[in-house]
Coordinates of C-alpha atoms in Angstrom, one line a residue:
M2 CA 23.4 -22.2 -27.1
P3 CA 21.0 -24.4 -25.1
D4 CA 17.6 -25.1 -26.7
M5 CA 15.8 -23.1 -24.0
V6 CA 17.5 -19.9 -25.1
G7 CA 15.0 -18.5 -27.5
N8 CA 11.6 -16.8 -28.0
Y9 CA 8.9 -16.5 -25.4
D10 CA 5.5 -14.8 -25.1
I11 CA 6.3 -13.7 -21.5
I12 CA 9.5 -13.7 -19.4
V13 CA 9.2 -13.3 -15.6
V14 CA 12.4 -12.2 -13.8
G15 CA 12.6 -13.4 -10.3
G16 CA 11.3 -16.5 -8.5
G17 CA 9.9 -14.9 -5.4
H18 CA 6.2 -14.8 -4.4
A19 CA 5.4 -12.2 -7.1
G20 CA 7.4 -14.0 -9.8
C21 CA 5.9 -17.4 -9.1
E22 CA 2.3 -16.2 -9.2
A23 CA 3.0 -14.2 -12.4
A24 CA 4.7 -17.1 -14.2
A25 CA 2.1 -19.6 -13.2
A26 CA -0.8 -17.4 -14.2
A27 CA 0.6 -16.4 -17.6
A28 CA 1.5 -20.0 -18.5
R29 CA -1.8 -21.4 -17.4
M30 CA -3.6 -18.8 -19.5
G31 CA -1.7 -20.1 -22.6
S32 CA 1.4 -18.0 -22.9
K33 CA 4.8 -19.6 -23.5
T34 CA 6.4 -18.4 -20.4
L35 CA 10.0 -18.3 -19.1
L36 CA 10.7 -17.9 -15.4
V37 CA 14.3 -16.7 -14.7
T38 CA 15.6 -17.2 -11.1
S39 CA 19.0 -17.2 -9.6
D40 CA 18.3 -20.2 -7.4
M41 CA 15.8 -23.0 -8.2
T42 CA 15.9 -24.2 -4.6
K43 CA 14.4 -21.0 -3.3
F44 CA 11.1 -20.5 -5.2
A45 CA 8.8 -18.2 -3.1
N46 CA 11.4 -18.4 -0.3
M47 CA 10.2 -17.2 3.0
S48 CA 13.1 -14.8 3.5
C49 CA 11.5 -13.3 6.6
N50 CA 8.9 -14.8 8.9
P51 CA 7.5 -18.3 8.1
A52 CA 3.9 -17.2 8.0
V53 CA 1.2 -16.2 5.4
G54 CA -1.7 -13.9 6.0
G55 CA -2.6 -11.7 9.0
V56 CA -4.7 -8.6 9.2
A57 CA -5.8 -7.6 5.6
K58 CA -3.0 -9.8 4.2
G59 CA -5.1 -12.9 4.8
Q60 CA -7.9 -11.3 2.8
I61 CA -5.4 -10.8 -0.1
V62 CA -4.4 -14.4 0.0
R63 CA -8.0 -15.6 -0.2
E64 CA -8.5 -13.2 -3.2
I65 CA -5.4 -14.6 -4.9
D66 CA -6.9 -18.1 -4.4
A67 CA -10.3 -17.0 -5.6
I68 CA -8.9 -15.7 -8.9
G69 CA -6.8 -18.9 -9.4
G70 CA -3.4 -18.1 -7.9
W71 CA -1.5 -20.7 -5.9
M72 CA -0.5 -19.0 -2.6
G73 CA -3.5 -20.2 -0.7
I74 CA -3.3 -23.8 -1.8
I75 CA 0.5 -24.0 -1.1
T76 CA 0.0 -22.4 2.3
D77 CA -2.7 -24.9 3.3
R78 CA -0.5 -27.8 2.2
S79 CA 2.5 -26.6 4.2
S80 CA 0.7 -25.2 7.3
I81 CA 1.7 -26.1 10.8
Q82 CA -0.7 -23.8 12.5
F83 CA -3.8 -21.7 11.6
R84 CA -5.5 -18.9 13.4
M85 CA -8.4 -16.6 12.4
L86 CA -7.5 -13.2 13.8
N87 CA -10.0 -10.7 15.1
R88 CA -12.8 -13.2 15.7
S89 CA -14.0 -11.0 18.5
K90 CA -14.8 -8.2 16.0
G91 CA -17.1 -8.1 13.0
P92 CA -16.6 -10.4 10.0
A93 CA -15.1 -7.5 7.9
M94 CA -12.1 -7.7 10.3
W95 CA -11.7 -11.5 10.4
S96 CA -8.2 -12.2 9.0
P97 CA -6.8 -15.7 8.4
R98 CA -3.1 -16.4 9.3
A99 CA -1.1 -19.6 9.0
Q100 CA 2.4 -20.6 10.2
C101 CA 4.1 -22.6 7.5
D102 CA 6.9 -25.1 7.1
K103 CA 9.1 -22.8 5.0
A104 CA 11.1 -25.6 3.4
I105 CA 7.9 -27.5 2.3
F106 CA 6.3 -24.2 1.2
S107 CA 9.2 -23.5 -1.2
A108 CA 9.5 -27.2 -2.3
L109 CA 5.7 -27.3 -3.2
W110 CA 6.1 -24.1 -5.3
R111 CA 8.9 -25.7 -7.2
Q112 CA 6.9 -28.9 -7.7
T113 CA 3.9 -26.8 -8.9
L114 CA 5.9 -24.7 -11.3
E115 CA 7.8 -27.5 -12.9
N116 CA 4.6 -29.2 -13.8
I117 CA 2.7 -26.3 -15.4
P118 CA 2.5 -26.7 -19.3
N119 CA 3.9 -23.7 -21.2
L120 CA 6.2 -22.8 -18.3
Y121 CA 9.9 -23.1 -18.6
I122 CA 12.6 -22.3 -16.0
W123 CA 16.1 -20.9 -16.4
Q124 CA 18.5 -20.6 -13.5
D125 CA 20.5 -17.3 -14.0
T126 CA 20.4 -13.6 -13.1
V127 CA 19.0 -11.0 -15.5
N128 CA 21.0 -7.9 -15.4
Q129 CA 19.8 -6.1 -18.5
I130 CA 16.5 -5.7 -20.4
I131 CA 16.4 -5.3 -24.2
T132 CA 14.2 -2.6 -25.7
S133 CA 13.4 -1.2 -29.1
R134 CA 11.5 2.1 -29.7
N135 CA 10.2 2.2 -26.1
R136 CA 9.0 -1.4 -26.2
I137 CA 10.4 -4.4 -24.4
T138 CA 11.9 -7.1 -26.6
G139 CA 13.8 -9.4 -24.3
V140 CA 16.4 -9.8 -21.5
R141 CA 20.1 -10.6 -21.1
T142 CA 21.7 -12.5 -18.2
V143 CA 25.0 -12.5 -16.4
M144 CA 25.8 -15.8 -18.1
G145 CA 25.5 -14.2 -21.5
A146 CA 22.1 -15.8 -22.4
E147 CA 19.7 -13.7 -24.4
F148 CA 16.0 -14.3 -24.6
S149 CA 13.4 -12.5 -26.6
A150 CA 9.8 -11.9 -25.4
R151 CA 6.7 -10.0 -26.2
A152 CA 6.3 -9.0 -22.5
V153 CA 8.6 -9.0 -19.5
V154 CA 7.6 -8.9 -15.8
L155 CA 10.3 -7.7 -13.4
T156 CA 9.9 -9.1 -9.8
N157 CA 13.4 -8.4 -8.4
G158 CA 12.5 -8.2 -4.7
T159 CA 15.3 -6.8 -2.5
F160 CA 18.0 -7.8 -5.0
L161 CA 18.6 -4.6 -7.0
N162 CA 21.9 -3.3 -5.6
G163 CA 21.0 -5.1 -2.4
L164 CA 23.3 -4.3 0.6
M165 CA 23.2 -6.1 3.9
H166 CA 24.2 -4.6 7.2
V167 CA 25.2 -6.1 10.6
G168 CA 26.8 -3.4 12.8
K169 CA 29.8 -1.9 11.1
S170 CA 29.9 -4.8 8.6
S171 CA 28.2 -4.5 5.2
A172 CA 28.1 -6.9 2.3
P173 CA 26.3 -6.9 -1.1
G174 CA 23.4 -9.4 -1.3
G175 CA 19.7 -9.7 -1.9
R176 CA 19.4 -11.7 1.3
A177 CA 21.6 -13.9 3.4
G178 CA 23.4 -16.4 1.1
D179 CA 22.4 -14.7 -2.1
G180 CA 24.1 -12.1 -4.3
S181 CA 22.7 -8.8 -5.4
V182 CA 21.8 -7.7 -8.9
E183 CA 24.0 -5.0 -10.3
G184 CA 23.5 -2.9 -13.4
L185 CA 19.7 -3.3 -14.0
T186 CA 18.8 -0.2 -11.9
A187 CA 21.3 2.0 -13.7
Q188 CA 19.9 0.8 -17.1
L189 CA 16.3 1.5 -16.1
V190 CA 17.3 5.0 -14.8
S191 CA 19.1 5.7 -18.1
L192 CA 15.8 4.8 -19.9
G193 CA 14.0 7.5 -17.8
F194 CA 12.7 5.7 -14.8
E195 CA 13.0 7.2 -11.3
S196 CA 14.4 5.0 -8.6
G197 CA 14.7 5.2 -4.8
R198 CA 16.1 3.3 -1.9
M199 CA 14.3 1.3 0.8
K200 CA 15.4 -0.7 3.8
T201 CA 14.0 -3.8 5.5
G202 CA 15.4 -6.2 8.0
T203 CA 15.1 -9.6 9.6
P204 CA 15.8 -11.0 13.1
A205 CA 18.3 -13.6 14.2
R206 CA 17.4 -17.3 13.7
L207 CA 17.4 -19.3 16.9
D208 CA 18.3 -22.9 17.7
G209 CA 15.3 -24.3 19.5
R210 CA 17.4 -26.9 21.3
T211 CA 18.8 -24.1 23.4
I212 CA 15.5 -22.5 24.4
D213 CA 13.7 -23.4 27.7
F214 CA 10.1 -23.5 26.4
S215 CA 8.7 -24.2 29.8
Q216 CA 9.4 -20.5 30.7
L217 CA 7.5 -19.2 27.6
E218 CA 3.8 -18.5 27.0
P219 CA 2.4 -20.9 24.3
Q220 CA 0.1 -19.6 21.6
P221 CA -1.8 -22.5 20.1
G222 CA -3.7 -22.5 16.8
D223 CA -7.5 -22.5 16.5
A224 CA -9.3 -25.4 18.0
N225 CA -11.3 -25.8 14.8
P226 CA -8.9 -24.4 12.2
S227 CA -10.1 -23.1 8.8
K228 CA -7.9 -22.8 5.7
F229 CA -7.1 -20.4 2.9
S230 CA -8.1 -22.1 -0.3
F231 CA -11.7 -22.4 -1.5
S232 CA -10.6 -25.6 -3.3
D233 CA -11.5 -29.0 -1.9
E234 CA -8.0 -30.1 -2.8
T235 CA -6.6 -28.8 0.5
H236 CA -7.5 -29.8 4.1
F237 CA -7.5 -28.2 7.5
V238 CA -4.2 -28.4 9.3
E239 CA -3.7 -31.2 11.8
N240 CA -1.2 -31.7 14.7
Q241 CA -0.6 -28.0 15.0
L242 CA 2.6 -26.6 16.5
P243 CA 2.4 -23.8 19.0
C244 CA 4.0 -20.4 18.8
Y245 CA 5.2 -18.6 21.9
L246 CA 5.0 -15.1 23.4
V247 CA 8.2 -13.7 25.0
Y248 CA 8.9 -10.2 26.3
T249 CA 11.8 -7.7 26.5
D250 CA 12.5 -5.7 29.7
P251 CA 14.6 -2.6 30.7
E252 CA 17.8 -4.6 31.1
I253 CA 17.5 -6.0 27.6
H254 CA 16.8 -2.5 26.3
D255 CA 19.9 -1.2 28.0
T256 CA 22.0 -3.9 26.4
L257 CA 20.6 -3.0 23.0
R258 CA 21.2 0.7 23.5
S259 CA 24.8 -0.1 24.2
G260 CA 25.2 -0.9 20.5
F261 CA 23.5 2.2 19.1
K262 CA 26.8 3.9 18.5
D263 CA 27.7 1.1 16.1
S264 CA 24.3 0.9 14.5
P265 CA 24.2 1.5 10.7
L266 CA 20.6 2.6 11.2
F267 CA 21.7 5.6 13.4
D268 CA 25.2 6.5 12.1
G269 CA 24.0 7.4 8.6
T270 CA 25.2 4.3 6.9
I271 CA 21.7 3.2 6.0
Q272 CA 20.0 5.7 3.7
G273 CA 16.9 3.7 2.7
V274 CA 13.5 4.2 4.3
G275 CA 12.4 1.4 6.5
P276 CA 8.9 -0.1 7.1
R277 CA 6.9 1.9 9.7
Y278 CA 4.7 -1.0 10.7
C279 CA 7.5 -3.6 11.0
P280 CA 10.3 -1.7 12.7
S281 CA 13.6 -3.0 14.0
I282 CA 14.0 -3.5 17.7
E283 CA 16.3 -0.5 17.8
D284 CA 13.7 1.6 16.0
K285 CA 11.2 0.6 18.7
L286 CA 13.5 1.6 21.5
R287 CA 14.0 5.0 19.9
T288 CA 10.4 5.6 19.0
F289 CA 8.9 4.3 22.2
A290 CA 11.7 5.3 24.6
D291 CA 9.4 5.3 27.6
K292 CA 8.1 1.7 27.1
E293 CA 9.6 -0.8 29.4
S294 CA 8.6 -4.0 27.6
H295 CA 7.9 -5.1 24.0
Q296 CA 6.0 -8.3 23.1
L297 CA 7.8 -10.7 20.8
F298 CA 6.4 -13.7 18.9
L299 CA 8.5 -16.9 18.6
E300 CA 7.6 -18.9 15.5
P301 CA 8.7 -22.4 14.5
E302 CA 10.1 -22.5 10.9
G303 CA 8.9 -26.1 10.2
R304 CA 8.1 -29.5 11.6
N305 CA 11.5 -31.1 11.1
T306 CA 13.8 -28.2 12.1
N307 CA 15.0 -26.7 15.3
E308 CA 15.1 -23.2 13.7
F309 CA 12.9 -20.5 15.2
Y310 CA 12.1 -17.0 14.1
L311 CA 11.7 -14.2 16.7
N312 CA 9.1 -11.9 15.3
G313 CA 9.6 -8.3 16.5
F314 CA 13.3 -8.5 17.1
S315 CA 14.6 -7.5 13.6
S316 CA 17.9 -5.8 14.0
S317 CA 21.1 -4.6 12.3
L318 CA 23.0 -4.1 15.6
P319 CA 26.4 -5.7 16.0
L320 CA 26.4 -9.4 16.4
E321 CA 27.7 -9.5 19.9
V322 CA 25.1 -7.0 21.0
Q323 CA 22.2 -9.0 19.5
L324 CA 23.4 -12.2 21.1
K325 CA 24.0 -10.6 24.5
A326 CA 20.5 -9.0 24.5
L327 CA 18.8 -12.2 23.3
R328 CA 20.3 -14.2 26.1
K329 CA 18.7 -11.9 28.6
I330 CA 15.2 -12.9 27.4
K331 CA 13.4 -15.3 29.8
G332 CA 14.1 -18.9 28.7
F333 CA 16.9 -17.8 26.3
D334 CA 19.9 -17.7 28.7
K335 CA 21.7 -20.7 27.0
L336 CA 20.7 -19.5 23.5
H337 CA 22.6 -20.5 20.4
I338 CA 21.7 -18.6 17.1
Y339 CA 22.1 -19.9 13.6
R340 CA 22.7 -16.4 12.1
P341 CA 22.3 -12.8 13.3
G342 CA 19.6 -10.4 12.3
Y343 CA 20.5 -7.9 9.6
A344 CA 19.2 -4.9 7.7
I345 CA 19.1 -4.8 3.9
E346 CA 18.9 -1.8 1.6
Y347 CA 17.7 -2.2 -2.0
D348 CA 16.5 -0.2 -5.0
Y349 CA 12.8 0.3 -5.9
F350 CA 10.9 2.2 -8.5
P351 CA 8.1 4.6 -7.4
P352 CA 4.9 2.9 -8.6
V353 CA 3.3 6.1 -9.9
Q354 CA 5.3 5.2 -13.0
L355 CA 2.9 2.3 -13.7
N356 CA -0.6 1.9 -15.1
H357 CA -3.2 0.0 -13.1
T358 CA -2.3 -3.1 -15.1
L359 CA 1.2 -2.8 -13.6
E360 CA 2.6 -2.1 -17.1
T361 CA 5.2 0.7 -17.0
K362 CA 4.2 4.0 -18.7
L363 CA 7.7 4.4 -20.2
I364 CA 8.3 1.0 -21.8
E365 CA 5.5 -0.8 -23.4
N366 CA 4.9 -4.4 -22.3
L367 CA 7.3 -4.1 -19.3
Y368 CA 5.6 -4.8 -16.0
F369 CA 6.8 -4.3 -12.4
A370 CA 5.5 -6.4 -9.5
G371 CA 6.4 -6.9 -5.8
Q372 CA 9.0 -5.1 -3.8
I373 CA 10.4 -3.4 -6.9
N374 CA 7.2 -1.3 -6.5
G375 CA 8.0 -0.4 -2.9
T376 CA 5.7 -2.9 -1.1
T377 CA 6.5 -5.2 1.7
G378 CA 5.2 -8.7 2.4
Y379 CA 4.7 -12.0 0.6
E380 CA 1.0 -11.4 0.1
E381 CA 1.2 -8.0 -1.5
A382 CA 3.9 -9.3 -3.8
G383 CA 1.9 -12.4 -4.8
A384 CA -1.1 -10.3 -5.6
Q385 CA 0.9 -8.0 -7.8
G386 CA 2.6 -10.9 -9.6
L387 CA -0.8 -12.5 -10.3
M388 CA -2.2 -9.3 -11.8
A389 CA 0.9 -8.6 -13.8
G390 CA 1.0 -12.1 -15.2
I391 CA -2.7 -12.0 -16.2
N392 CA -2.4 -8.6 -17.8
A393 CA 0.7 -9.4 -19.7
H394 CA -1.1 -12.3 -21.3
L395 CA -4.3 -10.4 -21.9
K396 CA -2.4 -7.6 -23.7
N397 CA -0.4 -10.0 -25.8
S398 CA -3.8 -11.6 -26.7
E399 CA -5.3 -8.2 -27.5
R400 CA -7.9 -8.7 -24.8
P401 CA -9.2 -6.0 -22.4
P402 CA -7.0 -5.4 -19.3
F403 CA -7.9 -6.8 -15.9
V404 CA -8.2 -4.0 -13.3
L405 CA -9.9 -4.6 -10.0
R406 CA -11.9 -1.7 -8.4
R407 CA -11.4 -0.6 -4.8
D408 CA -14.9 -1.9 -4.0
E409 CA -14.1 -5.3 -5.6
A410 CA -10.9 -6.4 -3.8
Y411 CA -8.1 -5.5 -1.4
I412 CA -5.9 -6.2 -4.5
G413 CA -7.7 -3.3 -6.2
V414 CA -7.0 -1.1 -3.2
L415 CA -3.4 -2.1 -3.1
I416 CA -2.7 -1.4 -6.8
D417 CA -4.7 1.8 -6.9
D418 CA -2.9 3.1 -3.8
L419 CA 0.5 2.3 -5.4
V420 CA -0.1 3.8 -8.8
T421 CA -2.2 6.8 -7.6
K422 CA -0.6 7.8 -4.3
G423 CA 2.9 6.3 -4.7
V424 CA 5.0 5.3 -1.6
D425 CA 7.4 7.1 0.6
E426 CA 8.0 4.0 2.8
P427 CA 7.5 0.2 2.3
Y428 CA 3.8 -0.2 1.7
R429 CA 1.8 -2.7 3.8
M430 CA -1.8 -3.5 3.5
F431 CA -4.2 -2.8 6.4
T432 CA -8.0 -3.1 6.6
S433 CA -8.1 0.7 7.3
R434 CA -6.8 1.4 3.8
A435 CA -10.0 0.0 2.3
E436 CA -13.2 2.2 2.2
Y437 CA -15.4 -0.9 1.6
R438 CA -14.3 -3.3 4.3
I439 CA -17.7 -4.9 4.7
L440 CA -17.8 -5.7 1.0
L441 CA -14.2 -7.0 1.0
R442 CA -14.5 -9.8 3.5
Q443 CA -12.3 -12.9 3.5
D444 CA -15.3 -15.2 3.5
N445 CA -16.8 -13.8 0.2
A446 CA -13.6 -13.5 -1.8
D447 CA -14.7 -16.3 -4.1
L448 CA -18.1 -14.7 -4.7
R449 CA -16.4 -11.5 -5.7
L450 CA -13.5 -12.8 -7.8
T451 CA -13.9 -16.5 -8.9
P452 CA -16.0 -15.5 -12.0
Y453 CA -12.8 -13.8 -13.2
G454 CA -10.7 -16.9 -12.6
I455 CA -13.2 -19.0 -14.5
E456 CA -13.2 -16.5 -17.4
F457 CA -9.4 -16.5 -17.5
G458 CA -9.1 -20.3 -17.4
L459 CA -7.4 -20.2 -14.0
I460 CA -10.2 -22.0 -12.2
D461 CA -11.0 -25.5 -13.5
E462 CA -14.4 -27.1 -13.9
K463 CA -14.3 -28.9 -10.6
R464 CA -13.6 -25.7 -8.7
A465 CA -16.1 -23.8 -10.7
S466 CA -18.7 -26.4 -9.7
I467 CA -17.7 -26.1 -6.0
F468 CA -18.1 -22.3 -6.3
A469 CA -21.5 -22.6 -7.9
K470 CA -22.7 -25.0 -5.2
K471 CA -21.6 -22.6 -2.4
K472 CA -23.2 -19.7 -4.0
S473 CA -26.5 -21.4 -4.7
S474 CA -26.5 -23.1 -1.2
S475 CA -26.1 -19.8 0.7
E476 CA -28.8 -18.1 -1.5
S477 CA -31.2 -21.0 -0.9
L478 CA -30.5 -21.0 2.8
I479 CA -31.3 -17.3 3.0
K480 CA -34.6 -18.0 1.2
F481 CA -35.4 -20.8 3.6
L482 CA -34.7 -18.5 6.6
R483 CA -37.1 -15.9 5.1
K484 CA -39.8 -18.5 4.5
E485 CA -39.8 -20.7 7.6
S486 CA -40.7 -19.8 11.2
I487 CA -40.0 -21.1 14.6
A488 CA -42.5 -21.5 17.4
P489 CA -42.2 -19.7 20.8
E490 CA -41.9 -23.1 22.7
E491 CA -38.9 -24.0 20.6
I492 CA -36.9 -20.7 21.2
N493 CA -38.2 -18.7 24.1
S494 CA -36.4 -20.6 26.9
Y495 CA -33.1 -19.8 25.1
L496 CA -34.1 -16.2 24.5
I497 CA -35.0 -15.6 28.1
S498 CA -31.8 -17.3 29.4
S499 CA -29.7 -15.1 27.1
G500 CA -31.5 -11.9 28.1
S501 CA -33.2 -11.5 24.8
A502 CA -36.9 -10.7 24.4
P503 CA -39.1 -13.8 24.0
V504 CA -41.5 -14.0 21.0
P505 CA -45.3 -14.1 21.6
Q506 CA -46.0 -16.1 18.4
K507 CA -44.2 -17.8 15.5
K508 CA -41.3 -15.8 14.2
K509 CA -39.4 -16.0 10.9
L510 CA -36.0 -17.6 11.3
Y511 CA -34.6 -14.7 9.3
D512 CA -35.9 -12.1 11.7
L513 CA -34.5 -13.9 14.7
L514 CA -31.1 -14.2 13.1
L515 CA -31.0 -10.4 12.8
R516 CA -30.6 -10.3 16.6
N517 CA -27.0 -9.8 17.9
D518 CA -27.4 -12.6 20.4
I519 CA -28.8 -15.2 18.0
S520 CA -26.5 -17.2 15.7
L521 CA -27.3 -19.7 13.0
S522 CA -25.9 -22.5 15.1
T523 CA -28.3 -21.5 17.9
L524 CA -31.3 -21.7 15.5
K525 CA -30.1 -25.1 14.2
E526 CA -30.0 -26.5 17.7
R527 CA -33.6 -25.4 18.3
S528 CA -35.3 -25.8 14.9
L529 CA -35.4 -29.4 13.6
L530 CA -36.8 -28.1 10.4
L531 CA -33.7 -25.9 9.8
K532 CA -31.3 -28.6 10.9
N533 CA -32.8 -31.1 8.5
Y534 CA -32.8 -28.6 5.6
I535 CA -29.1 -28.0 6.0
H536 CA -28.4 -31.7 6.3
D537 CA -30.6 -32.8 3.4
N538 CA -29.2 -30.1 1.1
R539 CA -25.6 -30.7 2.2
I540 CA -25.0 -27.1 2.8
S541 CA -21.3 -26.6 3.7
D542 CA -20.1 -24.8 6.8
E543 CA -18.7 -22.1 4.5
A544 CA -22.0 -21.6 2.8
Q545 CA -23.7 -21.4 6.2
E546 CA -21.3 -18.8 7.4
E547 CA -21.7 -16.8 4.2
A548 CA -25.5 -16.8 4.5
E549 CA -25.4 -15.8 8.2
I550 CA -23.1 -12.8 7.5
Q551 CA -25.2 -11.7 4.6
V552 CA -28.3 -11.8 6.8
K553 CA -26.8 -10.1 9.9
Y554 CA -24.9 -7.4 7.9
K555 CA -27.4 -6.8 5.1
G556 CA -28.0 -3.1 6.0
Y557 CA -24.3 -2.3 6.1
I558 CA -23.6 -4.2 3.0
E559 CA -26.3 -2.5 1.0
R560 CA -25.2 0.9 2.3
E561 CA -21.6 0.3 1.2
K562 CA -22.7 -0.9 -2.2
H563 CA -24.8 2.3 -2.7
V564 CA -21.8 4.5 -1.8
A565 CA -19.5 2.5 -4.1
E566 CA -22.0 2.7 -7.0
K567 CA -22.2 6.5 -6.7
L568 CA -18.4 6.9 -6.7
R569 CA -18.0 4.4 -9.5
R570 CA -19.6 7.0 -11.9
L571 CA -16.3 9.0 -11.6
E572 CA -14.4 5.9 -12.7
N573 CA -16.3 5.9 -15.9
I574 CA -15.1 9.4 -16.9
R575 CA -11.9 8.7 -18.7
L576 CA -9.0 11.2 -18.9
R577 CA -6.7 11.4 -22.0
P578 CA -3.2 10.2 -21.2
D579 CA -1.7 13.1 -23.2
F580 CA -3.9 15.9 -21.7
D581 CA -2.1 19.1 -20.9
Y582 CA -3.2 19.9 -17.3
N583 CA -1.1 23.1 -17.3
S584 CA -3.6 24.5 -19.8
L585 CA -6.2 24.6 -17.1
S586 CA -5.3 27.7 -15.1
S587 CA -8.3 27.2 -12.7
L588 CA -6.6 24.1 -11.3
T589 CA -4.2 24.7 -8.4
I590 CA -0.5 24.6 -9.2
E591 CA -0.1 21.5 -7.0
A592 CA -3.0 19.7 -8.8
R593 CA -1.5 20.5 -12.2
Q594 CA 1.9 19.1 -11.0
K595 CA 0.4 16.0 -9.5
L596 CA -1.9 15.3 -12.4
T597 CA 0.9 15.8 -14.9
K598 CA 3.2 13.4 -13.0
I599 CA 0.7 10.6 -12.3
R600 CA -1.5 10.9 -15.5
P601 CA -4.6 9.4 -13.9
A602 CA -6.8 7.2 -16.2
T603 CA -10.1 8.4 -14.8
I604 CA -11.7 11.3 -12.8
G605 CA -12.1 8.7 -9.9
Q606 CA -8.3 8.0 -9.8
A607 CA -7.6 11.8 -10.0
S608 CA -9.8 12.3 -6.9
R609 CA -7.6 10.0 -4.9
I610 CA -4.3 11.8 -5.7
P611 CA -3.0 13.6 -2.6
G612 CA -2.9 17.3 -3.3
V613 CA -5.9 17.2 -5.8
S614 CA -8.8 18.8 -4.0
P615 CA -12.6 18.4 -4.5
A616 CA -12.5 21.9 -6.2
D617 CA -9.9 20.6 -8.7
I618 CA -12.1 17.6 -9.4
N619 CA -15.0 20.0 -10.1
V620 CA -12.9 21.8 -12.6
L621 CA -12.1 18.6 -14.4
L622 CA -15.8 17.6 -14.3
I623 CA -16.8 20.9 -15.9
F624 CA -14.1 20.8 -18.5
F625 CA -15.0 17.3 -19.6
G626 CA -18.7 18.2 -19.8
R627 CA -20.0 16.4 -16.7

């Protein structure tokens, strides 16, 4: 057998976004790690749209970066456009999003993985896990290779019994051009796991040479683009490429409806539950039957390719119907496509079968991360992979687990939602899922999470120094604003012109910044003292933005912190994993059933389980002496 067949501390199965983050984290923390993937040319492949981030997802990517993951860095290095979404709203809603060159994105991931010490790669397909006494001991592959490990992370994406649909045609596969994984689901079910079926889809890929862009509405990137990574090793994107808006109309809708009779989505062929927030075009026409037009977003897939992705036109309709409808879109009358859109069904495992570390409750040292847990999106997958990789290493090292609270990170919200509430449709993160949005901003992800990355050895000394500088700079700037004042003659003309009340005497810079119509940049223009202080102390734009947000939103931030601290007390009351909830007759029957199934770790987690009422929580508090 080849030399690489042997013993490892951690084996990661699957080279998608979850698997890449898991393997990189585990190896960098010191574990001898094996990453098994079916195709080494497709690490972190952008199987769907060529973009990273978006509403809430962008916050997750910044959190991954703050802890020491790679998604943010690789996104920055492969970006072709950057936009900060929701700038017109408060900073809790600002969400970074980048278009990427998908080929470069995947190639950079491969280059990164191949150069991490302790990380080994094996191209193959795992179709069986090896266990002993409810503990993972290794994996077997379709090529007959067997590897032993102290922990295994499964990140199988859409490959478990994957089945692709275009009209009446169906074919096994994890995505176009790749086979499915057979046998692993059946084995896990035989071990006691519950599985389910989900569905997702993707649109046709278009040949840009056959599109008349002069008829489309361009969508440029930001004039002054930001970036994802807090590291100084990446730079703002230059020479940005535009995206484009296009629209459907009633004639296009009629063409699409002509294929409904042959749609696997409507004839009962597809059994899996699809994503509510990223529906197929046929789903949109059925759900919004009275709407005469739908907005679509045309995205370039890279700098050196003619391939375009039509966001919003995911479909499993027959090929001829897709093409006929596409050619009715303005500017698309001569369109050629590279491949049609398709739907894909795949197996997943309800995540209530996991602990907050993403370790399974049934098999010790077996972890699930990514779409195997019923999530959708590169960002949600990458976050889970990072956490699973870290926790697998920590457990092997007999160190305390790493679990983020809901008031610490969107990643904490994501995982707590999964393991506490479960999923009945593909899970997508939104800002509305987080109770503490003002605390969980994209700008302060490093202040919240980089200390963990430093502790785990995922943030090097150089980045730790940059982090410390930003933190101290923003703090010192706030102190300066509290201490220094501005004279009426320096600021009143601006205040009057902007409809704000003038000041009769010197006013603290801090107090003026509290006004809605006053920004830090305004104060810099009018206070030479402030401008010189920022220049002389080399306070970065990021540190300035952080200081301004902390000043303007101090009251809201303090209020959310107070609420979070009160609720955190419930997280400190532990529940025994073997407790017999059926013995508490004062609990409702539904509460007993849900608590027995999910086995919450704390009273706090129990309070978030659907069907467990405040009265049930009071029963638990009384029983446990609180």
